[in-house]
Amino acid sequence: MLKKAMVAALTMSALSAGPAVADTSVRVLSQILSTAKQYPNEAAAIDTLTAAGFKVQYNNYDGLGLSTADGLRLVSDNAFNIASVQIGTAARDDAFFEGLDLIGVSTDMPSLKAAVDSYREVFDERLRERFGATVLALWPFGPQVFYCNADVGSVDDLANLKIRSFTPSMSELLEYLGASPVTLNFGEVYPALQRGVADCGVTSPTSGNSGKWPEVTTHQIPLSVSGSVQGIFANLDWWDSLTDEEREQVQTTYATLEDAQWALASTINDDALACNTGQDSCSEGEKFSMKMVPVAEADIARVQKAAAEVVLPDWIERCEATYPGCTTVWNDTVGEARGMTALGN
C-alpha cells in the first residue's frame, strides 16, 4: 500500500504540473529496468517532466547496449543531459565518491541516510569540479545482502567462493573474508550464477527477487554490507543553460523521486526476504524457496572489523592519491555522522 501511495503522489505531481517550460529537450539515461520495484517512481518522475513541458528522450543502459560503468563519463560529456550512475562504479573514476557508501560503514538505512546527507554538499562540489556535473538525487536500492548457490551457514563459509562485487571497497571486504571478487554488472549476475562463473552475488533483497536470482541460488545471508547508493546527475553545461524556472522544476521532480526511492528502500526489503525464502508473509514479490541463513553477532563483528582494518585504510590510500585531504573531508562529514574516524597519513 505504501508503494502505491508513493507512486500515486508522484503521478499526481505529474498531472498537476503546469506548462513551466517551453520546448526544452532533455536526454535521460536510466539503469532502472521496467521490472524493478523502483521503476514506477522513476516513470512518474519522467511523466512530471513531460507534463511540465520538457521533451524527454528516456533511454535505458541495457536497451542501448551501454555499460553502467560509463555512466559518469556519458553525463560528463553531455551525451545525456541526465544520467543515473551507480556510485560504486563512479568510484573507479574518482575514489572520493565511494566515501558516502563504504562497505561495512553504514549497514542500515537510517545510518546510510545520515552518511549521504552529510556528504552531499562535498560530493556535489567534487562532481562539479572534476566532471562538469551536478547532483539531482542520491538514493539507495536497499541493504546489500548475499545470495549464494552454495551451502553456507555463516560469513566464514564465503571463503574460497567466487562472489559478485560492484565496488572497490566491496572487493576489499570479500578478499578479507577469503573470497574471490568477480566484478559484474547486475544484468550479468544471473547467467554467471547459473553457469558457475560466480558462486554468490550481492544485491538488495528486492533487486534480487525482481531479477529472479533465487532461481539460481539456494542460500540467503541477510547481512547488509552497504546500501548500493545511486546518483542521478545532470550535465553542468546543460543545467546552466536552463532558466531558473526550468531548474526549479527539474530539481523539485528529482527531490520528490529521491524521497520516494528512500521510502521504498526502507520498507520493501523485508517483504522481499520473506518472498525469497517462501514465507507466508510474502505479499509484494515472487515467492521462492531459498534457505535463510541466520546472521550471528560474530558475522556482524567480522564485517565491522573488515571495515576498520581493510576497507577504510584502502579507501583512504586511493582517495588521497587523487584528492589530498579527502580523509579530513570524510571525517568532518560521514565520519562525524557515523561516529567514526578515518586515519590518514
CSV table of C-alpha atoms in Angstrom, one decimal:
chain,number,residue,atom,x,y,z
A,1,MET,CA,0.0,0.0,0.0
A,2,LEU,CA,2.8,2.4,0.8
A,3,LYS,CA,4.5,1.9,-2.6
A,4,LYS,CA,1.2,2.6,-4.4
A,5,ALA,CA,0.7,5.7,-2.3
A,6,MET,CA,4.2,7.0,-3.3
A,7,VAL,CA,3.6,6.3,-6.9
A,8,ALA,CA,0.2,8.0,-6.7
A,9,ALA,CA,1.8,11.1,-5.2
A,10,LEU,CA,4.4,11.3,-7.9
A,11,THR,CA,1.7,10.8,-10.6
A,12,MET,CA,-0.5,13.5,-9.2
A,13,SER,CA,2.5,15.8,-9.2
A,14,ALA,CA,2.9,15.0,-12.9
A,15,LEU,CA,-0.7,15.6,-13.7
A,16,SER,CA,-0.9,18.9,-11.8
A,17,ALA,CA,2.4,20.3,-13.1
A,18,GLY,CA,1.8,23.4,-15.2
A,19,PRO,CA,3.5,24.3,-18.5
A,20,ALA,CA,6.6,25.6,-16.8
A,21,VAL,CA,8.9,25.2,-19.8
A,22,ALA,CA,8.7,25.7,-23.5
A,23,ASP,CA,10.1,23.2,-25.9
A,24,THR,CA,13.1,22.1,-23.8
A,25,SER,CA,14.5,18.8,-24.7
A,26,VAL,CA,16.2,16.5,-22.2
A,27,ARG,CA,18.1,13.3,-22.8
A,28,VAL,CA,17.7,10.9,-19.8
A,29,LEU,CA,19.7,7.7,-19.3
A,30,SER,CA,18.5,5.3,-16.6
A,31,GLN,CA,19.7,2.0,-15.3
A,32,ILE,CA,16.3,1.0,-13.8
A,33,LEU,CA,14.7,-1.9,-15.6
A,34,SER,CA,10.9,-1.9,-16.1
A,35,THR,CA,10.6,-5.0,-13.9
A,36,ALA,CA,12.3,-3.2,-10.9
A,37,LYS,CA,10.2,-2.1,-7.9
A,38,GLN,CA,11.8,1.3,-8.3
A,39,TYR,CA,10.7,1.8,-11.9
A,40,PRO,CA,7.1,3.2,-11.2
A,41,ASN,CA,8.6,6.0,-9.2
A,42,GLU,CA,11.1,6.9,-11.9
A,43,ALA,CA,8.4,6.6,-14.6
A,44,ALA,CA,6.2,9.0,-12.6
A,45,ALA,CA,9.2,11.5,-12.4
A,46,ILE,CA,9.5,11.4,-16.2
A,47,ASP,CA,5.8,12.0,-16.5
A,48,THR,CA,6.2,15.0,-14.3
A,49,LEU,CA,8.9,16.5,-16.5
A,50,THR,CA,6.8,15.8,-19.6
A,51,ALA,CA,3.7,17.4,-18.1
A,52,ALA,CA,5.8,20.4,-17.3
A,53,GLY,CA,6.7,20.9,-20.9
A,54,PHE,CA,10.0,19.1,-21.3
A,55,LYS,CA,10.5,16.9,-24.3
A,56,VAL,CA,12.0,13.8,-22.6
A,57,GLN,CA,14.1,11.3,-24.5
A,58,TYR,CA,14.1,8.4,-22.0
A,59,ASN,CA,16.6,5.6,-22.5
A,60,ASN,CA,18.0,2.6,-20.6
A,61,TYR,CA,21.6,1.4,-20.5
A,62,ASP,CA,20.5,-2.2,-21.4
A,63,GLY,CA,18.3,-1.0,-24.3
A,64,LEU,CA,21.2,1.0,-25.8
A,65,GLY,CA,23.8,-1.7,-25.1
A,66,LEU,CA,25.7,0.6,-22.8
A,67,SER,CA,27.6,-0.2,-19.6
A,68,THR,CA,26.7,1.4,-16.3
A,69,ALA,CA,30.4,1.7,-15.7
A,70,ASP,CA,30.4,4.5,-18.3
A,71,GLY,CA,27.5,6.5,-16.8
A,72,LEU,CA,29.7,9.2,-15.2
A,73,ARG,CA,31.6,9.8,-18.4
A,74,LEU,CA,28.3,9.8,-20.5
A,75,VAL,CA,26.8,12.6,-18.4
A,76,SER,CA,30.1,14.5,-18.1
A,77,ASP,CA,30.5,14.5,-21.9
A,78,ASN,CA,26.8,15.6,-22.3
A,79,ALA,CA,25.9,12.5,-24.3
A,80,PHE,CA,23.0,12.5,-21.9
A,81,ASN,CA,21.8,15.6,-20.0
A,82,ILE,CA,20.7,13.5,-17.0
A,83,ALA,CA,22.0,10.0,-16.2
A,84,SER,CA,21.7,7.6,-13.3
A,85,VAL,CA,25.0,6.4,-12.0
A,86,GLN,CA,25.9,3.6,-9.6
A,87,ILE,CA,28.2,5.3,-7.1
A,88,GLY,CA,30.4,2.2,-6.8
A,89,THR,CA,31.2,2.3,-10.5
A,90,ALA,CA,31.7,6.0,-10.4
A,91,ALA,CA,34.3,5.4,-7.7
A,92,ARG,CA,36.5,3.8,-10.4
A,93,ASP,CA,36.8,7.3,-11.9
A,94,ASP,CA,37.2,9.1,-8.5
A,95,ALA,CA,37.6,7.2,-5.2
A,96,PHE,CA,36.1,10.2,-3.3
A,97,PHE,CA,32.6,9.3,-4.5
A,98,GLU,CA,32.6,6.0,-2.7
A,99,GLY,CA,33.1,7.7,0.6
A,100,LEU,CA,29.3,8.0,1.1
A,101,ASP,CA,28.7,4.3,1.0
A,102,LEU,CA,31.8,2.4,2.0
A,103,ILE,CA,31.3,-1.3,2.7
A,104,GLY,CA,30.7,-2.1,6.3
A,105,VAL,CA,30.3,1.6,7.4
A,106,SER,CA,26.6,2.2,7.1
A,107,THR,CA,24.8,-1.1,7.2
A,108,ASP,CA,21.2,0.1,7.8
A,109,MET,CA,19.0,2.7,6.2
A,110,PRO,CA,19.0,5.3,8.9
A,111,SER,CA,22.8,5.4,9.3
A,112,LEU,CA,23.2,5.4,5.5
A,113,LYS,CA,20.8,8.3,5.2
A,114,ALA,CA,22.8,10.3,7.7
A,115,ALA,CA,26.0,9.5,5.8
A,116,VAL,CA,24.6,10.5,2.4
A,117,ASP,CA,23.1,13.7,3.8
A,118,SER,CA,26.3,14.7,5.4
A,119,TYR,CA,28.4,14.0,2.3
A,120,ARG,CA,26.0,15.5,-0.3
A,121,GLU,CA,27.5,19.0,-0.5
A,122,VAL,CA,31.1,18.0,-0.7
A,123,PHE,CA,30.1,15.2,-3.2
A,124,ASP,CA,28.4,17.8,-5.4
A,125,GLU,CA,31.4,20.1,-5.2
A,126,ARG,CA,33.8,17.4,-6.3
A,127,LEU,CA,31.4,16.3,-9.1
A,128,ARG,CA,31.1,19.8,-10.5
A,129,GLU,CA,34.9,20.4,-10.3
A,130,ARG,CA,36.1,17.2,-11.9
A,131,PHE,CA,33.3,16.0,-14.1
A,132,GLY,CA,31.2,19.0,-15.0
A,133,ALA,CA,28.0,17.6,-13.5
A,134,THR,CA,25.8,18.2,-10.5
A,135,VAL,CA,23.7,16.0,-8.2
A,136,LEU,CA,20.0,15.8,-8.7
A,137,ALA,CA,19.3,12.8,-6.4
A,138,LEU,CA,21.1,10.3,-4.2
A,139,TRP,CA,19.1,7.2,-3.2
A,140,PRO,CA,19.8,3.5,-2.3
A,141,PHE,CA,18.5,0.3,-3.7
A,142,GLY,CA,18.5,-1.0,-0.1
A,143,PRO,CA,20.6,-3.3,2.1
A,144,GLN,CA,23.1,-5.3,0.1
A,145,VAL,CA,22.9,-9.0,1.1
A,146,PHE,CA,24.3,-12.3,-0.1
A,147,TYR,CA,22.7,-14.7,-2.5
A,148,CYS,CA,24.6,-18.0,-2.7
A,149,ASN,CA,24.4,-21.1,-4.8
A,150,ALA,CA,26.5,-22.9,-2.1
A,151,ASP,CA,25.8,-24.5,1.3
A,152,VAL,CA,26.8,-21.6,3.5
A,153,GLY,CA,26.0,-21.2,7.2
A,154,SER,CA,27.9,-18.1,8.1
A,155,VAL,CA,30.2,-15.4,6.7
A,156,ASP,CA,33.2,-17.7,7.3
A,157,ASP,CA,31.8,-20.1,4.7
A,158,LEU,CA,32.2,-17.4,2.0
A,159,ALA,CA,35.9,-18.2,1.9
A,160,ASN,CA,37.1,-19.7,-1.4
A,161,LEU,CA,33.9,-18.8,-3.2
A,162,LYS,CA,33.6,-16.5,-6.2
A,163,ILE,CA,31.4,-13.6,-5.3
A,164,ARG,CA,30.0,-10.8,-7.4
A,165,SER,CA,31.3,-7.4,-6.5
A,166,PHE,CA,30.5,-3.9,-7.9
A,167,THR,CA,32.6,-1.5,-5.8
A,168,PRO,CA,36.3,-1.4,-4.9
A,169,SER,CA,35.6,-1.5,-1.2
A,170,MET,CA,33.3,-4.5,-1.6
A,171,SER,CA,36.1,-6.3,-3.3
A,172,GLU,CA,38.4,-5.5,-0.3
A,173,LEU,CA,35.8,-6.9,2.1
A,174,LEU,CA,35.4,-10.1,0.0
A,175,GLU,CA,39.2,-10.6,-0.2
A,176,TYR,CA,39.4,-10.1,3.6
A,177,LEU,CA,36.8,-12.9,4.0
A,178,GLY,CA,38.9,-15.2,1.8
A,179,ALA,CA,36.6,-15.0,-1.2
A,180,SER,CA,37.4,-14.1,-4.8
A,181,PRO,CA,35.6,-11.0,-6.0
A,182,VAL,CA,34.1,-11.1,-9.6
A,183,THR,CA,33.2,-7.7,-11.0
A,184,LEU,CA,29.9,-7.9,-12.8
A,185,ASN,CA,27.1,-5.6,-13.7
A,186,PHE,CA,23.6,-6.5,-12.4
A,187,GLY,CA,22.4,-7.9,-15.7
A,188,GLU,CA,25.4,-10.2,-15.9
A,189,VAL,CA,24.9,-11.9,-12.5
A,190,TYR,CA,22.0,-14.2,-13.2
A,191,PRO,CA,23.9,-16.1,-16.0
A,192,ALA,CA,27.1,-16.0,-14.0
A,193,LEU,CA,25.4,-17.7,-11.1
A,194,GLN,CA,23.7,-20.1,-13.5
A,195,ARG,CA,26.9,-21.2,-15.1
A,196,GLY,CA,29.1,-21.2,-12.0
A,197,VAL,CA,31.2,-18.2,-13.0
A,198,ALA,CA,30.1,-16.8,-9.6
A,199,ASP,CA,29.0,-18.8,-6.5
A,200,CYS,CA,27.3,-15.8,-4.8
A,201,GLY,CA,26.0,-12.4,-5.7
A,202,VAL,CA,25.5,-9.3,-3.6
A,203,THR,CA,22.4,-7.1,-4.1
A,204,SER,CA,19.3,-5.9,-2.3
A,205,PRO,CA,16.6,-8.4,-1.5
A,206,THR,CA,14.2,-6.6,-3.7
A,207,SER,CA,16.5,-6.3,-6.7
A,208,GLY,CA,17.5,-10.0,-6.4
A,209,ASN,CA,13.8,-11.0,-6.2
A,210,SER,CA,12.8,-9.0,-9.2
A,211,GLY,CA,15.9,-10.2,-11.0
A,212,LYS,CA,14.9,-13.8,-10.2
A,213,TRP,CA,18.3,-14.6,-8.5
A,214,PRO,CA,16.6,-17.2,-6.3
A,215,GLU,CA,16.1,-19.3,-9.4
A,216,VAL,CA,19.9,-19.8,-9.5
A,217,THR,CA,20.8,-19.6,-5.8
A,218,THR,CA,19.9,-21.6,-2.7
A,219,HIS,CA,21.0,-19.7,0.4
A,220,GLN,CA,20.3,-16.2,1.6
A,221,ILE,CA,22.5,-14.4,4.1
A,222,PRO,CA,20.6,-11.2,5.1
A,223,LEU,CA,23.7,-9.4,6.4
A,224,SER,CA,23.7,-5.9,4.9
A,225,VAL,CA,27.2,-4.6,3.9
A,226,SER,CA,26.1,-1.4,2.2
A,227,GLY,CA,23.1,0.3,0.6
A,228,SER,CA,24.1,0.5,-3.1
A,229,VAL,CA,23.6,4.2,-3.4
A,230,GLN,CA,22.6,5.5,-6.9
A,231,GLY,CA,23.2,9.0,-8.2
A,232,ILE,CA,21.2,10.9,-10.7
A,233,PHE,CA,23.4,13.6,-12.2
A,234,ALA,CA,22.9,16.4,-14.7
A,235,ASN,CA,25.5,17.8,-17.0
A,236,LEU,CA,26.5,21.2,-15.7
A,237,ASP,CA,26.6,23.0,-19.1
A,238,TRP,CA,23.1,21.8,-19.8
A,239,TRP,CA,22.0,22.6,-16.3
A,240,ASP,CA,23.3,26.2,-16.5
A,241,SER,CA,21.6,26.6,-19.9
A,242,LEU,CA,18.2,26.2,-18.2
A,243,THR,CA,16.1,29.1,-16.9
A,244,ASP,CA,15.6,29.4,-13.2
A,245,GLU,CA,12.1,28.1,-13.6
A,246,GLU,CA,13.2,25.1,-15.5
A,247,ARG,CA,15.9,24.3,-13.0
A,248,GLU,CA,13.4,24.5,-10.2
A,249,GLN,CA,11.1,22.1,-12.0
A,250,VAL,CA,13.8,19.6,-12.6
A,251,GLN,CA,15.1,19.9,-9.0
A,252,THR,CA,11.7,19.5,-7.4
A,253,THR,CA,10.9,16.5,-9.6
A,254,TYR,CA,14.1,14.6,-8.6
A,255,ALA,CA,13.9,15.6,-5.0
A,256,THR,CA,10.4,14.0,-4.9
A,257,LEU,CA,11.8,11.0,-6.7
A,258,GLU,CA,14.6,10.7,-4.2
A,259,ASP,CA,12.2,10.8,-1.2
A,260,ALA,CA,10.1,8.1,-2.8
A,261,GLN,CA,13.1,5.8,-3.5
A,262,TRP,CA,14.4,6.2,0.1
A,263,ALA,CA,11.0,5.3,1.4
A,264,LEU,CA,10.8,2.3,-0.9
A,265,ALA,CA,14.3,1.1,0.2
A,266,SER,CA,13.3,1.3,3.8
A,267,THR,CA,10.0,-0.6,3.5
A,268,ILE,CA,10.0,-3.3,0.8
A,269,ASN,CA,13.2,-5.3,1.5
A,270,ASP,CA,11.8,-7.2,4.5
A,271,ASP,CA,9.0,-8.5,2.3
A,272,ALA,CA,11.5,-9.4,-0.4
A,273,LEU,CA,13.4,-11.5,2.1
A,274,ALA,CA,10.2,-13.2,3.1
A,275,CYS,CA,9.4,-13.9,-0.6
A,276,ASN,CA,12.9,-15.2,-1.4
A,277,THR,CA,12.6,-17.7,1.4
A,278,GLY,CA,9.0,-18.8,0.8
A,279,GLN,CA,7.4,-17.3,3.9
A,280,ASP,CA,3.6,-16.9,4.2
A,281,SER,CA,4.1,-13.2,4.9
A,282,CYS,CA,5.3,-12.6,1.3
A,283,SER,CA,3.0,-10.1,-0.4
A,284,GLU,CA,4.7,-8.0,-2.9
A,285,GLY,CA,7.4,-10.1,-4.6
A,286,GLU,CA,7.6,-13.5,-6.2
A,287,LYS,CA,7.8,-16.4,-3.8
A,288,PHE,CA,10.8,-18.7,-3.9
A,289,SER,CA,12.3,-21.4,-1.6
A,290,MET,CA,15.8,-20.2,-0.6
A,291,LYS,CA,17.2,-21.2,2.8
A,292,MET,CA,17.5,-18.2,5.2
A,293,VAL,CA,20.9,-18.3,6.9
A,294,PRO,CA,20.8,-16.7,10.4
A,295,VAL,CA,23.1,-13.8,10.9
A,296,ALA,CA,25.2,-14.2,14.1
A,297,GLU,CA,26.8,-11.5,16.1
A,298,ALA,CA,30.2,-12.9,15.0
A,299,ASP,CA,29.3,-12.3,11.4
A,300,ILE,CA,28.4,-8.6,12.1
A,301,ALA,CA,31.6,-8.2,14.1
A,302,ARG,CA,33.7,-9.6,11.3
A,303,VAL,CA,32.3,-7.2,8.7
A,304,GLN,CA,32.8,-4.3,11.1
A,305,LYS,CA,36.4,-5.4,11.7
A,306,ALA,CA,37.0,-5.6,8.0
A,307,ALA,CA,35.6,-2.1,7.5
A,308,ALA,CA,38.1,-0.7,10.1
A,309,GLU,CA,41.1,-2.8,9.2
A,310,VAL,CA,40.9,-3.0,5.4
A,311,VAL,CA,38.1,-1.0,3.8
A,312,LEU,CA,38.7,2.4,5.3
A,313,PRO,CA,42.6,2.2,5.0
A,314,ASP,CA,42.4,1.0,1.4
A,315,TRP,CA,39.9,3.8,0.5
A,316,ILE,CA,42.0,6.4,2.2
A,317,GLU,CA,45.0,5.4,0.2
A,318,ARG,CA,43.1,5.5,-3.1
A,319,CYS,CA,41.3,8.7,-2.3
A,320,GLU,CA,44.3,10.7,-1.0
A,321,ALA,CA,46.2,9.7,-4.2
A,322,THR,CA,43.9,11.9,-6.3
A,323,TYR,CA,42.4,14.2,-3.7
A,324,PRO,CA,44.9,15.1,-0.9
A,325,GLY,CA,43.0,16.0,2.2
A,326,CYS,CA,39.9,13.8,1.4
A,327,THR,CA,40.4,12.0,4.8
A,328,THR,CA,39.7,15.2,6.6
A,329,VAL,CA,36.7,15.9,4.5
A,330,TRP,CA,35.3,12.4,5.2
A,331,ASN,CA,36.0,12.7,8.9
A,332,ASP,CA,34.1,16.0,9.0
A,333,THR,CA,31.1,14.6,7.2
A,334,VAL,CA,30.4,10.9,7.1
A,335,GLY,CA,32.8,10.1,9.9
A,336,GLU,CA,31.1,12.7,12.2
A,337,ALA,CA,27.6,11.4,11.2
A,338,ARG,CA,28.6,7.8,11.9
A,339,GLY,CA,30.8,8.4,15.0
A,340,MET,CA,33.9,7.1,13.2
A,341,THR,CA,37.3,8.4,12.4
A,342,ALA,CA,39.4,7.5,9.3
A,343,LEU,CA,43.1,7.7,10.0
A,344,GLY,CA,45.1,9.2,7.1
A,345,ASN,CA,48.7,9.8,6.6
